């Protein structure tokens, strides 16, 4: 049975592809799981066997089985903080972009107005 939803993943050439053993299989599809490496929050870097179904193909069972045990608590806190910092920076860039787009639109209106008056 799946422990949780499939986290975001990253390709790791040393741990990828289909799991070749007959057990475990995902509960819903009874297929061999895929080897994956988590790339999300405090799970970053943990290897797991996940449901082979893609989200756009139907229901994904999630994590079938973790290969690596949980990280030490201090590492989990550090990973969580790093991801929080990443998301804060990303949000700042989005806000900056929106403010820039508003300013450009305002200047474009001003240019159009001046252009019409000059003509």
XYZ file of N, CA and C in Angstrom:
357
model
N 0.849 -1.189 0.000
C 0.000 0.000 0.000
C 0.885 1.240 0.000
N 0.471 2.261 -0.715
C 1.260 3.483 -0.810
C 1.280 4.209 0.530
N 2.464 4.666 0.910
C 2.609 5.400 2.157
C 2.122 6.829 2.013
N 2.326 7.420 0.837
C 1.963 8.815 0.631
C 2.014 9.124 -0.853
N 1.572 10.348 -1.205
C 1.621 10.784 -2.593
C 3.059 10.814 -3.078
N 3.225 10.652 -4.375
C 4.558 10.718 -4.955
C 5.085 12.142 -4.863
N 6.248 12.333 -4.223
C 6.824 13.679 -4.181
C 7.406 14.042 -5.540
N 7.733 15.327 -5.726
C 8.464 15.712 -6.929
C 9.745 14.900 -6.951
N 10.217 14.606 -8.158
C 11.404 13.769 -8.276
C 12.451 14.425 -9.162
N 13.647 13.882 -9.091
C 14.760 14.316 -9.922
C 15.370 13.059 -10.531
N 15.881 13.173 -11.752
C 16.502 12.026 -12.409
C 17.863 11.767 -11.765
N 18.096 10.555 -11.355
C 19.379 10.130 -10.807
C 19.811 8.886 -11.577
N 20.784 9.034 -12.495
C 21.182 7.908 -13.349
C 21.559 6.634 -12.599
N 22.078 6.754 -11.381
C 22.469 5.550 -10.639
C 21.276 4.845 -9.990
N 20.093 5.474 -10.011
C 18.900 4.864 -9.419
C 17.687 5.290 -10.233
N 17.435 4.585 -11.329
C 16.300 4.931 -12.184
C 15.821 3.691 -12.921
N 14.715 3.811 -13.631
C 14.149 2.700 -14.381
C 13.165 1.910 -13.560
N 12.759 0.780 -14.096
C 11.799 -0.080 -13.403
C 12.514 -0.973 -12.397
N 11.840 -1.265 -11.329
C 12.350 -2.175 -10.309
C 12.246 -3.576 -10.879
N 13.303 -4.366 -10.795
C 13.328 -5.670 -11.475
C 12.833 -6.833 -10.623
N 12.734 -6.650 -9.314
C 12.244 -7.729 -8.451
C 10.729 -7.869 -8.602
N 10.207 -9.018 -8.259
C 8.764 -9.239 -8.397
C 7.960 -8.555 -7.296
N 8.557 -8.311 -6.147
C 7.881 -7.628 -5.038
C 8.688 -6.406 -4.653
N 8.132 -5.333 -4.223
C 6.700 -5.075 -4.113
C 6.124 -4.611 -5.443
N 4.809 -4.574 -5.522
C 4.117 -3.991 -6.668
C 3.170 -2.928 -6.127
N 2.751 -2.014 -7.001
C 1.792 -1.016 -6.528
C 0.455 -1.724 -6.337
N -0.260 -1.317 -5.323
C -1.488 -2.007 -4.924
C -2.606 -1.899 -5.959
N -2.737 -0.746 -6.579
C -3.853 -0.532 -7.478
C -3.643 -1.170 -8.851
N -2.400 -1.069 -9.375
C -2.156 -1.521 -10.748
C -1.422 -2.849 -10.826
N -0.882 -3.308 -9.718
C -0.126 -4.562 -9.649
C 1.020 -4.585 -10.651
N 1.671 -3.428 -10.812
C 2.819 -3.316 -11.705
C 4.076 -3.099 -10.876
N 5.211 -3.427 -11.496
C 6.485 -3.166 -10.828
C 6.676 -1.662 -10.705
N 7.129 -1.210 -9.544
C 7.319 0.235 -9.350
C 8.549 0.751 -10.095
N 8.601 2.077 -10.226
C 9.759 2.749 -10.800
C 10.677 3.189 -9.682
N 11.976 3.192 -9.971
C 12.957 3.719 -9.022
C 12.966 5.235 -9.176
N 12.825 5.943 -8.071
C 12.760 7.401 -8.103
C 13.570 7.993 -6.953
N 13.917 9.274 -7.114
C 14.614 10.014 -6.057
C 13.805 11.283 -5.790
N 13.425 11.474 -4.524
C 12.603 12.623 -4.138
C 13.385 13.922 -4.288
N 12.677 14.961 -4.712
C 13.273 16.293 -4.846
C 12.249 17.311 -4.372
N 11.900 17.203 -3.093
C 10.857 18.050 -2.521
C 11.012 18.102 -1.011
N 11.163 19.294 -0.483
C 11.187 19.493 0.963
C 12.183 18.620 1.705
N 11.782 18.150 2.866
C 12.672 17.356 3.717
C 12.904 15.950 3.182
N 12.207 15.586 2.096
C 12.401 14.267 1.484
C 13.518 14.273 0.441
N 14.029 15.446 0.086
C 15.018 15.585 -0.979
C 16.160 14.580 -0.816
N 16.413 13.852 -1.887
C 17.513 12.899 -1.913
C 17.154 11.488 -1.495
N 16.002 11.296 -0.882
C 15.601 9.941 -0.476
C 15.137 9.148 -1.691
N 15.639 7.923 -1.788
C 15.250 7.037 -2.890
C 13.997 6.260 -2.488
N 13.150 6.018 -3.487
C 11.934 5.264 -3.210
C 11.463 4.529 -4.453
N 10.602 3.568 -4.239
C 9.938 2.862 -5.323
C 8.550 3.460 -5.419
N 8.204 3.950 -6.604
C 6.930 4.639 -6.773
C 6.070 4.008 -7.837
N 4.798 4.311 -7.792
C 3.843 3.824 -8.778
C 4.320 4.232 -10.178
N 4.288 3.300 -11.143
C 4.769 3.617 -12.489
C 3.798 4.452 -13.319
N 2.574 4.643 -12.835
C 1.581 5.396 -13.602
C 1.884 6.885 -13.543
N 1.864 7.548 -14.696
C 2.027 8.993 -14.762
C 0.707 9.634 -14.363
N 0.764 10.841 -13.818
C -0.450 11.528 -13.369
C -1.460 11.682 -14.491
N -0.994 11.925 -15.731
C -1.922 12.127 -16.848
C -2.487 10.821 -17.389
N -1.979 9.673 -16.928
C -2.460 8.367 -17.389
C -3.549 7.805 -16.486
N -3.749 8.403 -15.353
C -4.748 7.888 -14.418
C -4.286 8.104 -12.996
N -4.816 7.310 -12.097
C -4.510 7.446 -10.676
C -3.112 6.900 -10.391
N -2.305 7.700 -9.703
C -0.978 7.288 -9.288
C -1.065 6.879 -7.824
N -0.605 5.669 -7.503
C -0.689 5.144 -6.129
C 0.221 5.863 -5.145
N 1.248 6.525 -5.650
C 2.187 7.219 -4.777
C 3.401 6.365 -4.472
N 3.960 6.574 -3.285
C 5.147 5.837 -2.859
C 4.744 4.415 -2.507
N 5.392 3.454 -3.153
C 5.133 2.052 -2.839
C 5.986 1.639 -1.635
N 7.271 2.045 -1.688
C 8.172 1.686 -0.599
C 9.382 2.613 -0.617
N 9.789 3.095 0.558
C 10.999 3.911 0.658
C 12.203 2.995 0.701
N 13.231 3.316 -0.090
C 14.489 2.567 -0.071
C 15.362 3.092 1.053
N 15.402 4.412 1.204
C 16.181 5.043 2.265
C 15.276 5.361 3.443
N 15.811 5.196 4.623
C 15.078 5.577 5.819
C 14.990 7.089 5.926
N 14.207 7.593 6.876
C 14.096 9.043 7.051
C 15.455 9.658 7.372
N 15.663 10.894 6.892
C 16.896 11.609 7.199
C 16.888 11.995 8.676
N 18.078 12.261 9.245
C 18.120 12.755 10.636
C 17.320 14.060 10.742
N 16.769 14.295 11.912
C 15.903 15.454 12.149
C 16.559 16.773 11.750
N 17.835 16.942 12.075
C 18.532 18.196 11.767
C 18.620 18.399 10.256
N 18.876 17.325 9.514
C 18.944 17.427 8.053
C 17.563 17.749 7.478
N 16.514 17.146 8.024
C 15.154 17.446 7.566
C 14.834 18.927 7.759
N 15.209 19.486 8.918
C 14.956 20.908 9.182
C 15.742 21.784 8.210
N 16.997 21.411 7.961
C 17.826 22.187 7.029
C 17.249 22.146 5.618
N 16.852 20.969 5.160
C 16.266 20.843 3.822
C 14.980 21.654 3.717
N 14.159 21.590 4.745
C 12.912 22.356 4.742
C 13.215 23.846 4.647
N 14.200 24.316 5.403
C 14.561 25.747 5.383
C 15.099 26.153 4.015
N 15.934 25.322 3.424
C 16.468 25.625 2.086
C 15.337 25.732 1.074
N 14.393 24.808 1.115
C 13.255 24.867 0.178
C 12.394 26.098 0.439
N 12.195 26.452 1.717
C 11.439 27.673 2.042
C 12.124 28.902 1.450
N 13.452 28.960 1.578
C 14.208 30.082 1.021
C 14.060 30.125 -0.503
N 14.113 28.979 -1.129
C 13.945 28.901 -2.585
C 12.571 29.445 -2.995
N 11.524 28.995 -2.305
C 10.172 29.437 -2.647
C 9.985 30.938 -2.390
N 10.582 31.463 -1.326
C 10.509 32.907 -1.051
C 11.163 33.697 -2.179
N 12.336 33.250 -2.622
C 13.035 33.926 -3.718
C 12.211 33.860 -4.997
N 11.634 32.706 -5.258
C 10.825 32.525 -6.460
C 9.605 33.445 -6.431
N 8.946 33.542 -5.288
C 7.793 34.419 -5.148
C 8.205 35.873 -5.351
N 9.374 36.247 -4.824
C 9.882 37.606 -5.012
C 10.077 37.925 -6.484
N 10.581 36.965 -7.247
C 10.779 37.181 -8.686
C 9.446 37.343 -9.398
N 8.459 36.553 -9.014
C 7.127 36.655 -9.621
C 6.541 38.034 -9.333
N 6.644 38.483 -8.089
C 6.122 39.809 -7.720
C 6.845 40.914 -8.475
N 8.174 40.804 -8.593
C 8.953 41.795 -9.352
C 8.512 41.828 -10.813
N 8.294 40.664 -11.382
C 7.876 40.579 -12.785
C 6.519 41.247 -12.983
N 5.591 40.990 -12.073
C 4.267 41.599 -12.173
C 4.352 43.118 -12.051
N 5.150 43.615 -11.128
C 5.320 45.066 -10.963
C 5.951 45.664 -12.216
N 6.916 44.981 -12.791
C 7.568 45.441 -14.018
C 6.569 45.495 -15.174
N 5.741 44.459 -15.300
C 4.740 44.425 -16.375
C 3.738 45.573 -16.239
N 3.329 45.896 -15.011
C 2.410 47.018 -14.789
C 3.056 48.334 -15.204
N 4.321 48.510 -14.827
C 5.039 49.737 -15.179
C 5.201 49.861 -16.692
N 5.518 48.751 -17.361
C 5.659 48.763 -18.819
C 4.327 49.109 -19.479
N 3.231 48.534 -18.979
C 1.907 48.829 -19.534
C 1.566 50.304 -19.347
N 1.891 50.848 -18.188
C 1.641 52.265 -17.900
C 2.441 53.157 -18.856
N 3.699 52.847 -19.056
C 4.537 53.613 -19.976
C 4.065 53.480 -21.421
N 3.595 52.294 -21.795
C 3.090 52.095 -23.154
C 1.845 52.949 -23.401
N 0.977 53.039 -22.398
C -0.204 53.908 -22.523
C 0.217 55.359 -22.693
N 1.222 55.755 -21.908
C 1.715 57.125 -21.993
C 2.323 57.396 -23.371
N 3.075 56.447 -23.894
C 3.658 56.592 -25.239
C 2.559 56.696 -26.279
N 1.531 55.844 -26.183
C 0.418 55.885 -27.134
C -0.312 57.225 -27.066
N -0.537 57.719 -25.852
C -1.219 59.002 -25.671
C -0.417 60.137 -26.299
N 0.880 60.172 -26.005
C 1.738 61.211 -26.564
C 1.844 61.094 -28.076
N 1.884 59.890 -28.566
C 1.968 59.649 -30.017
C 0.709 60.150 -30.717
N -0.443 59.883 -30.104
C -1.718 60.349 -30.691
C -1.815 61.872 -30.662
N -1.368 62.484 -29.576
C -1.405 63.935 -29.473
C -0.409 64.596 -30.412
N 0.729 63.974 -30.624
C 1.734 64.530 -31.508
C 1.289 64.464 -32.962
N 0.568 63.400 -33.291
C 0.081 63.246 -34.669
C -0.935 64.295 -34.956
